[in-house]
Short mmCIF file of C-alpha atoms in Angstrom, two decimals:
data_model
loop_
_atom_site.label_atom_id
_atom_site.label_comp_id
_atom_site.label_asym_id
_atom_site.label_seq_id
_atom_site.Cartn_x
_atom_site.Cartn_y
_atom_site.Cartn_z
CA MET A 216 0.00 0.00 0.00
CA ARG A 217 0.89 3.67 -0.30
CA VAL A 218 1.40 4.72 3.32
CA LEU A 219 1.40 8.17 4.86
CA PHE A 220 3.39 7.88 8.12
CA MET A 221 3.00 10.20 11.10
CA GLY A 222 5.49 9.96 13.96
CA THR A 223 8.30 11.77 15.74
CA PRO A 224 10.51 10.07 18.38
CA GLU A 225 12.88 7.13 18.40
CA TYR A 226 9.99 4.89 19.47
CA ALA A 227 8.37 5.35 16.04
CA LEU A 228 11.43 4.21 14.08
CA SER A 229 10.91 0.47 14.61
CA SER A 230 7.43 0.77 13.14
CA LEU A 231 8.56 3.03 10.29
CA ARG A 232 11.29 0.59 9.29
CA ALA A 233 8.93 -2.40 9.48
CA VAL A 234 6.20 -0.71 7.45
CA SER A 235 8.64 0.62 4.83
CA ALA A 236 10.00 -2.91 4.30
CA GLU A 237 6.61 -4.09 3.02
CA HIS A 238 4.88 -0.94 1.76
CA GLU A 239 5.65 2.34 0.02
CA ILE A 240 6.01 5.34 2.33
CA VAL A 241 4.76 8.24 0.20
CA GLY A 242 5.12 10.94 2.84
CA ILE A 243 6.06 11.51 6.47
CA LEU A 244 4.59 13.99 8.95
CA THR A 245 6.65 14.79 12.04
CA ARG A 246 6.90 17.48 14.70
CA ALA A 247 8.81 20.71 14.11
CA ASP A 248 12.57 20.79 14.62
CA LYS A 249 13.73 21.94 18.04
CA PRO A 250 17.00 23.24 19.51
CA ASN A 251 19.16 20.86 21.52
CA ARG A 252 19.65 21.24 25.27
CA ARG A 253 22.30 23.91 24.84
CA GLY A 254 20.12 25.76 22.38
CA ASN A 255 22.87 26.28 19.82
CA LYS A 256 21.94 23.60 17.32
CA VAL A 257 18.67 22.50 15.76
CA GLU A 258 17.90 18.80 16.10
CA PHE A 259 15.79 16.82 13.63
CA SER A 260 13.41 14.19 14.94
CA PRO A 261 14.54 10.56 14.37
CA VAL A 262 11.65 10.13 11.96
CA LYS A 263 12.70 13.19 9.93
CA VAL A 264 16.25 11.85 9.73
CA PHE A 265 14.85 8.59 8.27
CA ALA A 266 12.79 10.55 5.74
CA LEU A 267 15.79 12.57 4.57
CA GLU A 268 18.00 9.48 4.34
CA HIS A 269 15.43 7.71 2.14
CA GLY A 270 14.31 10.67 0.02
CA ILE A 271 10.77 10.63 1.38
CA PRO A 272 8.76 13.90 1.33
CA VAL A 273 8.57 15.24 4.89
CA PHE A 274 5.99 17.63 6.35
CA GLN A 275 6.30 19.53 9.63
CA PRO A 276 3.02 21.41 9.97
CA GLU A 277 2.39 24.06 12.60
CA ASP A 278 -1.35 23.83 11.90
CA MET A 279 -2.82 20.44 11.03
CA LYS A 280 -6.00 22.19 9.84
CA ASP A 281 -4.16 24.20 7.18
CA PRO A 282 -6.07 23.65 3.88
CA ALA A 283 -2.78 23.76 1.97
CA LEU A 284 -1.49 20.80 4.01
CA PHE A 285 -4.61 18.79 3.20
CA GLU A 286 -4.14 19.40 -0.51
CA GLU A 287 -0.48 18.37 -0.36
CA LEU A 288 -1.34 15.14 1.43
CA LYS A 289 -4.23 14.45 -0.93
CA ALA A 290 -1.84 14.76 -3.88
CA LEU A 291 0.18 11.85 -2.44
CA SER A 292 -2.83 9.53 -2.91
CA PRO A 293 -2.19 7.47 0.25
CA ASP A 294 -4.06 4.21 0.73
CA ILE A 295 -3.70 4.42 4.50
CA SER A 296 -2.15 6.59 7.21
CA VAL A 297 -0.16 5.09 10.07
CA VAL A 298 0.34 7.04 13.31
CA VAL A 299 3.02 6.21 15.90
CA ALA A 300 3.76 8.75 18.66
CA PHE A 301 3.11 11.71 16.36
CA GLY A 302 2.26 14.17 19.11
CA MET A 303 -0.33 16.33 17.32
CA MET A 304 -4.10 16.16 17.05
CA ILE A 305 -5.19 15.02 13.59
CA PRO A 306 -8.33 16.64 12.08
CA ASP A 307 -11.08 14.42 10.75
CA ALA A 308 -10.45 15.48 7.15
CA ILE A 309 -6.91 14.04 7.28
CA ILE A 310 -8.02 10.96 9.25
CA ASP A 311 -10.58 10.12 6.56
CA LEU A 312 -8.40 11.08 3.57
CA PRO A 313 -6.89 7.66 2.71
CA LYS A 314 -8.93 4.81 1.24
CA TYR A 315 -8.44 2.70 4.38
CA ASN A 316 -8.51 5.65 6.79
CA THR A 317 -5.93 6.04 9.58
CA ILE A 318 -4.62 3.54 12.13
CA ASN A 319 -2.58 4.13 15.27
CA LEU A 320 -0.16 2.16 17.43
CA HIS A 321 -0.95 2.66 21.12
CA GLY A 322 1.28 1.43 23.96
CA SER A 323 -1.32 -0.33 26.07
CA LEU A 324 -4.00 -3.00 25.98
CA LEU A 325 -6.94 -0.75 25.18
CA PRO A 326 -9.32 0.35 26.62
CA LYS A 327 -6.80 0.45 29.48
CA TYR A 328 -4.57 3.53 29.67
CA ARG A 329 -5.84 5.91 27.04
CA GLY A 330 -3.68 9.00 26.94
CA ALA A 331 -0.10 10.24 26.71
CA ALA A 332 1.72 7.95 29.16
CA PRO A 333 0.34 4.40 28.89
CA MET A 334 3.70 2.63 29.26
CA GLN A 335 4.64 4.61 32.36
CA TYR A 336 1.31 3.89 34.04
CA SER A 337 1.51 0.15 33.44
CA VAL A 338 4.77 0.18 35.44
CA LEU A 339 3.63 2.75 38.02
CA ASN A 340 0.62 0.59 38.82
CA GLY A 341 2.63 -2.61 39.10
CA ASP A 342 0.79 -4.42 36.30
CA CYS A 343 1.77 -8.02 35.56
CA GLU A 344 1.33 -7.59 31.80
CA THR A 345 1.41 -4.86 29.23
CA GLY A 346 1.19 -4.67 25.47
CA VAL A 347 0.18 -2.73 22.38
CA SER A 348 -3.01 -2.13 20.45
CA ILE A 349 -3.56 -1.22 16.82
CA MET A 350 -6.71 0.84 16.43
CA TYR A 351 -8.50 3.06 13.97
CA VAL A 352 -8.04 6.73 14.81
CA ALA A 353 -11.22 8.43 16.02
CA SER A 354 -12.03 12.01 16.95
CA ARG A 355 -12.00 11.13 20.68
CA LEU A 356 -8.59 10.39 22.22
CA ASP A 357 -7.59 6.73 21.78
CA ALA A 358 -11.24 5.71 21.50
CA GLY A 359 -11.20 4.06 18.07
CA ASP A 360 -12.10 0.48 17.22
CA VAL A 361 -9.29 -2.00 17.89
CA ILE A 362 -7.90 -4.17 15.09
CA LEU A 363 -5.60 -6.32 17.22
CA SER A 364 -3.65 -6.34 20.48
CA LYS A 365 -0.48 -8.10 21.59
CA SER A 366 0.45 -8.64 25.25
CA VAL A 367 3.68 -9.48 27.06
CA PRO A 368 4.42 -10.22 30.74
CA LEU A 369 5.78 -7.37 32.83
CA GLY A 370 8.37 -8.19 35.49
CA GLU A 371 8.33 -6.48 38.89
CA ASN A 372 11.72 -4.83 38.32
CA GLU A 373 11.41 -3.75 34.68
CA THR A 374 11.71 -0.02 34.10
CA TYR A 375 9.71 2.24 31.83
CA GLY A 376 12.75 2.49 29.55
CA GLU A 377 12.91 -1.28 29.15
CA VAL A 378 9.17 -1.51 28.50
CA HIS A 379 9.45 1.33 25.98
CA ASP A 380 12.06 -0.56 23.93
CA LEU A 381 10.18 -3.86 24.20
CA LEU A 382 6.91 -2.34 23.00
CA ALA A 383 8.60 -0.45 20.16
CA ASP A 384 9.52 -3.80 18.61
CA LEU A 385 6.25 -5.49 19.54
CA GLY A 386 4.32 -2.56 18.10
CA ALA A 387 6.18 -2.76 14.81
CA GLN A 388 5.25 -6.42 14.53
CA ALA A 389 1.61 -5.69 15.36
CA LEU A 390 1.44 -2.89 12.79
CA THR A 391 2.67 -5.05 9.94
CA GLU A 392 0.17 -7.76 10.90
CA ALA A 393 -2.65 -5.21 10.96
CA LEU A 394 -1.70 -3.86 7.53
CA THR A 395 -1.67 -7.41 6.16
CA LEU A 396 -5.20 -7.94 7.49
CA ILE A 397 -6.35 -4.69 5.92
CA VAL A 398 -4.83 -5.54 2.51
CA SER A 399 -6.40 -9.00 2.55
CA GLY A 400 -9.81 -7.70 3.56
CA GLU A 401 -9.78 -9.90 6.69
CA VAL A 402 -9.56 -7.04 9.18
CA THR A 403 -12.11 -6.81 11.98
CA ARG A 404 -13.05 -3.81 14.12
CA THR A 405 -13.74 -4.35 17.81
CA PRO A 406 -15.33 -1.41 19.64
CA GLN A 407 -13.73 -0.62 22.99
CA ASP A 408 -15.69 -1.37 26.15
CA GLU A 409 -16.30 2.10 27.60
CA ALA A 410 -17.01 0.61 31.03
CA LYS A 411 -13.38 -0.56 31.23
CA VAL A 412 -11.69 2.67 30.12
CA THR A 413 -8.84 4.06 32.24
CA PHE A 414 -6.59 7.01 31.49
CA ALA A 415 -2.86 7.69 31.54
CA PRO A 416 -2.31 11.46 31.41
CA SER A 417 1.10 13.12 31.10
CA ILE A 418 3.36 12.82 34.14
CA SER A 419 3.63 16.06 36.13
CA LYS A 420 6.75 17.31 37.94
CA GLU A 421 4.94 16.86 41.24
CA GLU A 422 4.37 13.16 40.53
CA CYS A 423 8.12 12.66 40.14
CA VAL A 424 8.77 13.51 43.80
CA ILE A 425 9.01 10.34 45.91
CA ASP A 426 6.66 10.14 48.88
CA TRP A 427 8.53 7.91 51.32
CA THR A 428 5.42 7.47 53.51
CA LEU A 429 3.91 5.22 50.84
CA PRO A 430 4.43 1.41 50.92
CA ALA A 431 7.71 -0.01 49.57
CA ALA A 432 5.98 -1.58 46.54
CA THR A 433 4.45 1.76 45.55
CA VAL A 434 7.75 3.61 45.96
CA HIS A 435 9.60 0.93 43.96
CA ASN A 436 7.03 1.09 41.15
CA ARG A 437 7.29 4.88 41.02
CA ILE A 438 11.07 4.73 40.70
CA ARG A 439 11.03 2.19 37.87
CA GLY A 440 7.94 3.69 36.22
CA LEU A 441 9.73 7.03 35.78
CA SER A 442 13.13 5.61 34.80
CA PRO A 443 15.02 6.88 32.90
CA ILE A 444 12.79 9.86 32.17
CA PRO A 445 11.54 12.04 33.69
CA GLY A 446 13.13 10.36 36.74
CA ALA A 447 11.79 9.92 40.27
CA ASN A 448 13.51 12.27 42.69
CA THR A 449 14.06 13.12 46.33
CA ARG A 450 16.27 15.50 48.32
CA LEU A 451 19.58 14.65 49.98
CA PRO A 452 20.16 15.87 53.55
CA ASP A 453 22.01 18.91 52.14
CA GLY A 454 18.96 19.83 50.03
CA LYS A 455 20.43 18.81 46.68
CA LEU A 456 18.39 16.74 44.26
CA LEU A 457 18.84 12.97 43.96
CA LYS A 458 17.27 11.22 40.96
CA ILE A 459 16.77 7.50 41.53
CA TYR A 460 16.63 5.18 38.53
CA ARG A 461 16.68 1.66 39.98
CA SER A 462 15.64 0.11 43.25
CA GLU A 463 14.50 -3.17 44.72
CA LYS A 464 12.21 -4.11 47.55
CA VAL A 465 14.12 -5.63 50.46
CA SER A 466 13.07 -8.15 53.09
CA GLY A 467 14.20 -8.16 56.68
CA GLU A 468 13.35 -6.24 59.81
CA TYR A 469 14.12 -2.55 59.50
CA ALA A 470 12.96 0.22 61.80
CA GLY A 471 12.98 3.95 61.20
CA GLU A 472 11.06 6.91 59.85
CA PRO A 473 9.97 7.11 56.20
CA GLY A 474 12.89 8.39 54.11
CA GLU A 475 15.49 7.38 56.70
CA ILE A 476 18.58 5.41 55.65
CA VAL A 477 18.25 2.33 57.87
CA GLY A 478 20.93 0.07 56.42
CA LEU A 479 23.53 -0.56 53.75
CA ILE A 480 23.64 -3.63 51.52
CA LYS A 481 27.15 -4.48 50.37
CA LYS A 482 27.71 -4.10 46.62
CA LYS A 483 24.17 -2.76 46.21
CA GLY A 484 23.40 0.43 48.08
CA PRO A 485 21.58 2.23 50.89
CA VAL A 486 18.32 0.89 52.33
CA VAL A 487 15.56 3.48 52.72
CA MET A 488 12.59 3.08 55.04
CA THR A 489 9.13 3.65 53.58
CA GLY A 490 5.67 3.75 55.11
CA ASP A 491 5.55 -0.04 54.93
CA GLY A 492 8.80 -1.91 54.31
CA ALA A 493 12.03 -0.72 52.75
CA VAL A 494 13.73 -0.35 49.38
CA CYS A 495 17.38 -0.42 48.36
CA ILE A 496 18.67 2.24 45.97
CA LEU A 497 20.54 0.46 43.16
CA SER A 498 21.21 3.38 40.82
CA ALA A 499 20.91 7.14 41.26
CA LYS A 500 22.29 10.51 40.19
CA PRO A 501 23.18 13.20 42.74
CA GLU A 502 22.65 16.75 41.51
CA GLY A 503 25.56 17.87 39.34
CA LYS A 504 27.05 14.37 39.18
CA ARG A 505 26.79 11.36 36.88
CA GLU A 506 24.45 8.44 37.40
CA MET A 507 26.16 5.89 39.65
CA PRO A 508 25.47 2.53 41.33
CA GLY A 509 23.92 2.63 44.78
CA PHE A 510 27.09 1.49 46.53
CA GLU A 511 28.95 4.48 45.03
CA ILE A 512 26.32 6.76 46.55
CA VAL A 513 27.45 5.38 49.91
CA ASN A 514 31.17 5.31 49.11
CA GLY A 515 30.98 8.92 47.95
CA HIS A 516 29.50 9.89 51.31
CA TYR A 517 26.30 11.21 49.77
CA LEU A 518 24.27 9.02 52.16
CA ASN A 519 24.96 7.26 55.45
CA VAL A 520 22.88 5.33 57.95
CA GLY A 521 20.73 7.74 59.92
CA ASP A 522 20.41 10.31 57.09
CA ARG A 523 16.91 11.25 56.02
CA LEU A 524 15.69 11.85 52.47
#
């Protein structure tokens, strides 16, 4: 098929490569270029880099409702549009433009976790499985009919970053299967059960601050659910920020106040008391320093038994 692809970050590349291996990409829409962290150089999105490398027409609209954009896309005569982490609302006219309409890869088992952060929430909530869904794009957010879903088990120590990479590959596989069903005419549309809908909105800065009064399992899930970005954080005794990227729940009898360093585990790191149980910090980054293993946090005298986060 002639495919119009819409996507922006690294996550979308696996799908773009998989789709381009079996179909013709006639155009790519991606977000506008942005300056790098230092602000002295403009960075292209990974999807734009792919488009330039393969000579594919690329569009970076500021206004998706621009009539001129619609006419340019119409001239491409796409059979279908594929959306993967595009990051912009798509007007109905563009959704309905291709012969087979527009489909989207979503990082959850819909109707669970509609919204911007489905992968983070599956980890934050301690789910035992996660997955992807391929759905038709509808005017309401992530509410379209589902073509197919694929699930995978989710371990209790996996981070958001690991889930992100796993689902990028799983999503690419699911997309190619969905396109095959559409081409063959064997595709089915399953409406989502509105009674089972849950949402996964964007993560706020406030949600990144660790509340040590919560149970150990909740604290552990927050750390791994926000790792590596945006990163769960707390304050060292001197007031400086400490971002924590990996932890583990620990057994044993510990006593202390929430946030207190109540022990040290050799070759691992400091043990922090929570509202119910304790966790060991396995990897963290003190403000102004590099990310380091938990035991280096202790060896560097950033934390000692009796300190309070």
